[in-house]
XYZ file of N, CA and C in Angstrom:
432
model
N -7.699 31.426 17.809
C -7.171 32.682 17.292
C -6.431 32.464 15.966
N -5.668 31.356 15.886
C -4.923 31.070 14.659
C -5.868 30.860 13.482
N -7.019 30.208 13.727
C -7.983 29.971 12.653
C -8.571 31.291 12.160
N -8.876 32.174 13.086
C -9.439 33.475 12.713
C -8.422 34.268 11.904
N -7.175 34.257 12.346
C -6.117 34.973 11.632
C -5.901 34.374 10.246
N -5.895 33.052 10.153
C -5.727 32.385 8.852
C -6.873 32.738 7.910
N -8.088 32.711 8.403
C -9.252 33.070 7.578
C -9.163 34.527 7.121
N -8.742 35.406 7.999
C -8.611 36.812 7.647
C -7.566 37.004 6.550
N -6.441 36.333 6.675
C -5.377 36.452 5.670
C -5.871 35.935 4.330
N -6.547 34.795 4.314
C -7.102 34.263 3.058
C -8.115 35.223 2.454
N -8.967 35.804 3.287
C -9.947 36.768 2.805
C -9.267 37.963 2.144
N -8.241 38.493 2.787
C -7.513 39.639 2.234
C -6.851 39.280 0.907
N -6.226 38.111 0.832
C -5.567 37.693 -0.406
C -6.560 37.569 -1.550
N -7.697 36.947 -1.296
C -8.673 36.774 -2.362
C -9.361 38.091 -2.710
N -9.533 38.968 -1.753
C -10.147 40.267 -2.024
C -9.244 41.151 -2.866
N -7.941 41.036 -2.670
C -6.999 41.884 -3.376
C -6.685 41.384 -4.778
N -6.948 40.108 -5.046
C -6.633 39.602 -6.371
C -7.595 40.207 -7.384
N -7.052 40.638 -8.486
C -7.828 41.345 -9.493
C -8.361 40.337 -10.499
N -9.691 40.215 -10.566
C -10.275 39.314 -11.540
C -10.612 40.093 -12.799
N -10.586 39.388 -13.901
C -10.885 40.006 -15.187
C -12.380 39.937 -15.418
N -12.947 41.053 -15.803
C -14.363 41.132 -16.119
C -14.542 41.053 -17.628
N -15.735 40.670 -18.069
C -15.988 40.590 -19.507
C -15.777 41.938 -20.189
N -16.102 43.026 -19.499
C -15.907 44.361 -20.078
C -14.429 44.677 -20.299
N -13.526 44.026 -19.557
C -12.084 44.234 -19.724
C -11.562 43.665 -21.039
N -12.283 42.726 -21.632
C -11.806 42.055 -22.844
C -11.602 43.017 -24.010
N -12.277 44.152 -24.018
C -12.066 45.143 -25.080
C -10.642 45.690 -25.066
N -9.961 45.558 -23.910
C -8.569 45.994 -23.820
C -7.643 45.146 -24.685
N -8.120 43.990 -25.166
C -7.300 43.159 -26.057
C -6.988 43.874 -27.364
N -7.892 44.730 -27.823
C -7.699 45.416 -29.098
C -6.462 46.298 -29.062
N -5.621 46.140 -30.084
C -4.443 46.985 -30.181
C -3.217 46.220 -30.638
N -2.092 46.877 -30.478
C -0.797 46.322 -30.855
C -0.059 45.948 -29.576
N 0.376 44.687 -29.481
C 1.029 44.175 -28.279
C 2.447 43.724 -28.591
N 3.373 44.120 -27.721
C 4.779 43.741 -27.854
C 5.151 42.843 -26.682
N 5.767 41.716 -26.975
C 6.152 40.798 -25.906
C 7.356 41.373 -25.151
N 7.283 41.296 -23.835
C 8.375 41.767 -22.985
C 9.219 40.616 -22.467
N 8.535 39.547 -22.028
C 9.278 38.400 -21.506
C 8.374 37.173 -21.513
N 9.028 36.019 -21.404
C 8.352 34.739 -21.258
C 8.932 34.074 -20.025
N 8.050 33.603 -19.163
C 8.493 32.865 -17.979
C 8.117 31.406 -18.214
N 9.149 30.554 -18.248
C 8.930 29.133 -18.491
C 8.348 28.469 -17.249
N 7.841 27.259 -17.412
C 7.212 26.565 -16.290
C 8.193 26.294 -15.151
N 9.497 26.249 -15.436
C 10.497 26.068 -14.374
C 10.933 27.404 -13.770
N 10.191 28.479 -14.091
C 10.398 29.834 -13.566
C 11.599 30.564 -14.164
N 12.308 29.981 -15.122
C 13.352 30.745 -15.806
C 12.673 31.725 -16.755
N 13.336 32.856 -16.998
C 12.754 33.920 -17.815
C 13.601 34.213 -19.033
N 12.917 34.547 -20.107
C 13.581 35.044 -21.304
C 13.012 36.430 -21.579
N 13.890 37.444 -21.544
C 13.460 38.816 -21.796
C 13.686 39.171 -23.254
N 12.800 39.990 -23.788
C 12.890 40.468 -25.160
C 13.155 41.967 -25.111
N 14.399 42.341 -25.269
C 14.759 43.760 -25.202
C 14.491 44.473 -26.516
N 14.666 43.767 -27.629
C 14.419 44.340 -28.959
C 13.490 43.393 -29.705
N 12.414 43.934 -30.237
C 11.453 43.128 -30.981
C 11.293 43.680 -32.386
N 11.480 42.829 -33.363
C 11.238 43.235 -34.745
C 9.788 43.022 -35.135
N 9.053 42.276 -34.328
C 7.648 42.003 -34.639
C 6.790 42.216 -33.391
N 5.578 42.660 -33.623
C 4.575 42.817 -32.580
C 3.310 42.116 -33.076
N 2.297 42.014 -32.217
C 1.044 41.380 -32.609
C -0.077 42.397 -32.627
N -0.861 42.348 -33.683
C -2.078 43.145 -33.753
C -3.236 42.225 -33.352
N -4.016 42.659 -32.372
C -5.194 41.898 -31.952
C -6.421 42.740 -32.234
N -7.384 42.126 -32.905
C -8.689 42.735 -33.146
C -9.721 41.814 -32.528
N -10.548 42.356 -31.629
C -11.484 41.541 -30.866
C -12.844 42.214 -30.814
N -13.896 41.397 -31.022
C -15.259 41.892 -30.905
C -16.203 40.700 -30.761
N -17.141 40.787 -29.821
C -18.165 39.753 -29.617
C -17.585 38.358 -29.397
N -16.587 38.254 -28.530
C -15.947 36.991 -28.141
C -15.218 36.294 -29.281
N -14.970 36.992 -30.387
C -14.194 36.447 -31.493
C -13.134 37.465 -31.870
N -12.021 36.959 -32.404
C -10.986 37.899 -32.797
C -9.965 37.273 -33.722
N -9.016 38.118 -34.112
C -7.883 37.672 -34.917
C -6.607 38.261 -34.336
N -5.517 37.540 -34.576
C -4.173 38.004 -34.228
C -3.337 37.893 -35.487
N -2.458 38.863 -35.683
C -1.494 38.748 -36.771
C -0.236 39.507 -36.425
N 0.845 39.045 -37.016
C 2.152 39.637 -36.754
C 2.338 40.897 -37.588
N 2.967 41.877 -36.978
C 3.346 43.118 -37.643
C 4.853 43.242 -37.496
N 5.556 43.295 -38.589
C 7.010 43.409 -38.568
C 7.385 44.879 -38.680
N 8.156 45.336 -37.719
C 8.640 46.716 -37.730
C 9.867 46.808 -38.622
N 9.908 47.822 -39.460
C 11.020 48.030 -40.377
C 11.844 49.200 -39.846
N 13.141 49.177 -40.091
C 14.052 50.163 -39.495
C 13.746 51.601 -39.871
N 13.063 51.836 -40.980
C 12.757 53.219 -41.360
C 11.503 53.741 -40.678
N 10.946 52.986 -39.731
C 9.778 53.425 -38.985
C 8.471 52.892 -39.536
N 8.491 52.264 -40.686
C 7.280 51.677 -41.248
C 7.086 50.270 -40.699
N 6.063 49.595 -41.177
C 5.801 48.241 -40.735
C 5.210 47.436 -41.883
N 5.305 46.123 -41.742
C 4.756 45.197 -42.723
C 3.838 44.226 -42.002
N 2.658 44.008 -42.565
C 1.738 43.003 -42.037
C 1.908 41.722 -42.816
N 1.926 40.590 -42.125
C 1.919 39.352 -42.884
C 0.466 38.956 -43.148
N 0.258 38.022 -44.034
C -1.096 37.630 -44.410
C -1.599 36.449 -43.587
N -0.845 36.038 -42.584
C -1.266 34.928 -41.740
C -2.172 35.481 -40.641
N -3.427 35.100 -40.700
C -4.396 35.556 -39.713
C -4.745 34.388 -38.810
N -4.520 34.574 -37.543
C -4.813 33.547 -36.546
C -6.136 33.905 -35.877
N -7.132 33.064 -36.021
C -8.444 33.317 -35.431
C -8.482 32.788 -33.998
N -9.299 33.444 -33.176
C -9.497 32.965 -31.813
C -10.897 33.308 -31.326
N -11.316 32.585 -30.320
C -12.551 32.901 -29.608
C -12.209 32.988 -28.130
N -13.098 33.590 -27.369
C -12.918 33.705 -25.925
C -13.948 32.813 -25.247
N -13.474 32.076 -24.258
C -14.352 31.206 -23.477
C -14.216 31.597 -22.008
N -15.350 31.694 -21.339
C -15.330 31.948 -19.893
C -15.643 30.642 -19.179
N -14.789 30.301 -18.203
C -14.985 29.070 -17.448
C -14.440 29.266 -16.041
N -15.243 28.978 -15.042
C -14.832 29.072 -13.635
C -14.248 30.442 -13.300
N -14.910 31.505 -13.730
C -14.516 32.892 -13.459
C -13.177 33.271 -14.089
N -12.763 32.553 -15.110
C -11.548 32.890 -15.851
C -11.898 32.957 -17.336
N -11.088 33.709 -18.077
C -11.272 33.818 -19.522
C -10.107 33.154 -20.233
N -10.435 32.436 -21.296
C -9.451 31.691 -22.068
C -9.529 32.111 -23.528
N -8.363 32.241 -24.152
C -8.284 32.466 -25.587
C -8.114 31.097 -26.232
N -9.058 30.730 -27.088
C -9.000 29.472 -27.819
C -8.499 29.792 -29.218
N -7.224 29.515 -29.463
C -6.555 29.856 -30.710
C -6.740 28.749 -31.737
N -6.823 29.163 -32.998
C -6.975 28.187 -34.075
C -6.205 28.648 -35.309
N -5.400 27.745 -35.854
C -4.790 27.930 -37.172
C -5.029 26.633 -37.936
N -4.675 26.624 -39.202
C -4.855 25.391 -39.961
C -3.923 24.283 -39.476
N -2.911 24.630 -38.692
C -1.939 23.653 -38.220
C -2.139 23.215 -36.778
N -2.801 24.045 -35.963
C -2.838 23.749 -34.536
C -3.991 24.472 -33.839
N -4.384 23.928 -32.694
C -5.324 24.566 -31.774
C -4.682 24.565 -30.396
N -4.825 25.672 -29.656
C -4.292 25.719 -28.303
C -5.063 26.744 -27.493
N -4.905 26.656 -26.177
C -5.658 27.493 -25.253
C -4.692 28.258 -24.360
N -5.016 29.530 -24.094
C -4.234 30.371 -23.188
C -5.196 31.031 -22.206
N -4.843 31.027 -20.936
C -5.651 31.716 -19.936
C -5.186 33.158 -19.828
N -6.141 34.070 -19.802
C -5.825 35.489 -19.603
C -5.677 35.697 -18.102
N -4.456 35.900 -17.651
C -4.179 36.066 -16.230
C -4.214 37.529 -15.797
N -3.850 38.422 -16.723
C -3.825 39.858 -16.451
C -4.205 40.574 -17.730
N -5.100 41.545 -17.617
C -5.477 42.336 -18.785
C -5.885 43.724 -18.344
N -5.064 44.695 -18.734
C -5.395 46.103 -18.550
C -5.220 46.770 -19.904
N -5.402 48.052 -19.958
C -5.194 48.770 -21.213
C -3.714 48.841 -21.587
N -2.810 48.580 -20.643
C -1.373 48.648 -20.904
C -0.659 47.304 -20.842
N -1.222 46.308 -20.145
C -0.520 45.048 -19.891
C -1.409 43.844 -20.170
N -0.753 42.791 -20.631
C -1.431 41.522 -20.904
C -0.499 40.395 -20.487
N -1.043 39.413 -19.756
C -0.271 38.225 -19.413
C -1.129 37.015 -19.703
N -0.582 36.118 -20.536
C -1.250 34.891 -20.921
C -0.456 33.700 -20.410
N -1.160 32.649 -19.986
C -0.497 31.420 -19.571
C -1.036 30.277 -20.421
N -0.125 29.537 -21.057
C -0.566 28.433 -21.899
C -0.722 27.154 -21.083
N -1.134 26.098 -21.743
C -1.417 24.836 -21.064
C -0.172 24.166 -20.504
N 1.012 24.559 -20.971
C 2.266 24.013 -20.452
C 2.821 24.837 -19.287
N 2.088 25.869 -18.864
C 2.521 26.685 -17.740
C 3.459 27.820 -18.110
N 3.662 28.056 -19.413
C 4.501 29.181 -19.844
C 3.677 30.463 -19.780
N 4.292 31.528 -19.252
C 3.611 32.812 -19.090
C 4.220 33.824 -20.045
N 3.356 34.489 -20.805
C 3.775 35.473 -21.794
C 3.325 36.852 -21.320
N 4.283 37.773 -21.183
C 4.021 39.122 -20.704
C 4.141 40.100 -21.877
N 3.098 40.891 -22.089
C 3.057 41.854 -23.188
C 2.811 43.258 -22.661
N 3.268 44.241 -23.430
C 2.903 45.632 -23.170
C 2.271 46.173 -24.438
N 1.323 47.082 -24.262
C 0.629 47.650 -25.408
C 1.475 48.752 -26.029
N 1.551 48.747 -27.359
C 2.243 49.801 -28.109
C 1.198 50.777 -28.610
N 1.346 52.028 -28.236
C 0.392 53.046 -28.672
C 0.960 53.928 -29.778
N 2.229 53.691 -30.128
C 2.862 54.511 -31.159
C 2.654 53.950 -32.562
N 2.017 52.789 -32.685
C 1.738 52.181 -33.985
C 0.230 52.185 -34.170
N -0.245 52.787 -35.230
C -1.681 52.877 -35.489
C -1.996 52.169 -36.793
N -2.722 51.041 -36.682
C -3.111 50.275 -37.853
C -4.617 50.060 -37.782
N -5.307 50.328 -38.875
C -6.749 50.118 -38.929
C -7.096 48.662 -39.138
N -8.377 48.357 -39.126
C -8.842 46.984 -39.312
C -8.490 46.442 -40.682
N -8.298 47.348 -41.643
C -7.955 46.901 -42.989
C -6.447 46.676 -43.139
N -5.681 46.885 -42.055
C -4.242 46.656 -42.091
C -3.442 47.839 -42.570
N -4.099 48.969 -42.823
C -3.392 50.166 -43.288
C -3.190 51.117 -42.123
N -2.122 51.889 -42.241
C -1.805 52.850 -41.182
C -2.893 53.901 -41.083
N -3.197 54.283 -39.850
C -4.199 55.341 -39.596
C -3.507 56.682 -39.599
């Protein structure tokens, strides 16, 4: 009986876990604001006020990320640093393979909806983001 109950519990846990589908990757597009970072020792750092957010543009398993600095008068400034990335699927998980002229690193997409994003890096740090819908920037970096 214990084995049957254990198998049932495992089945329920795996059935309820939400896996990311390739079609979900389009949700990466937009402006993302970091909410908190959970370190590998489970301590958390919350970001209550952010002067910068990230713009992500993604298409055909390739994309770019860049910082957008919010200015107090309601405008924003884009920096010219463009971070390129590709998406890799491995063992039913999706990974962002980041590249800059200084470094390469990988982040696993643990959660991705139209409103929330959670990435985990190779050191076990978890980054929690929320999507900002009040900032509209086109692909050319100009306000829509």
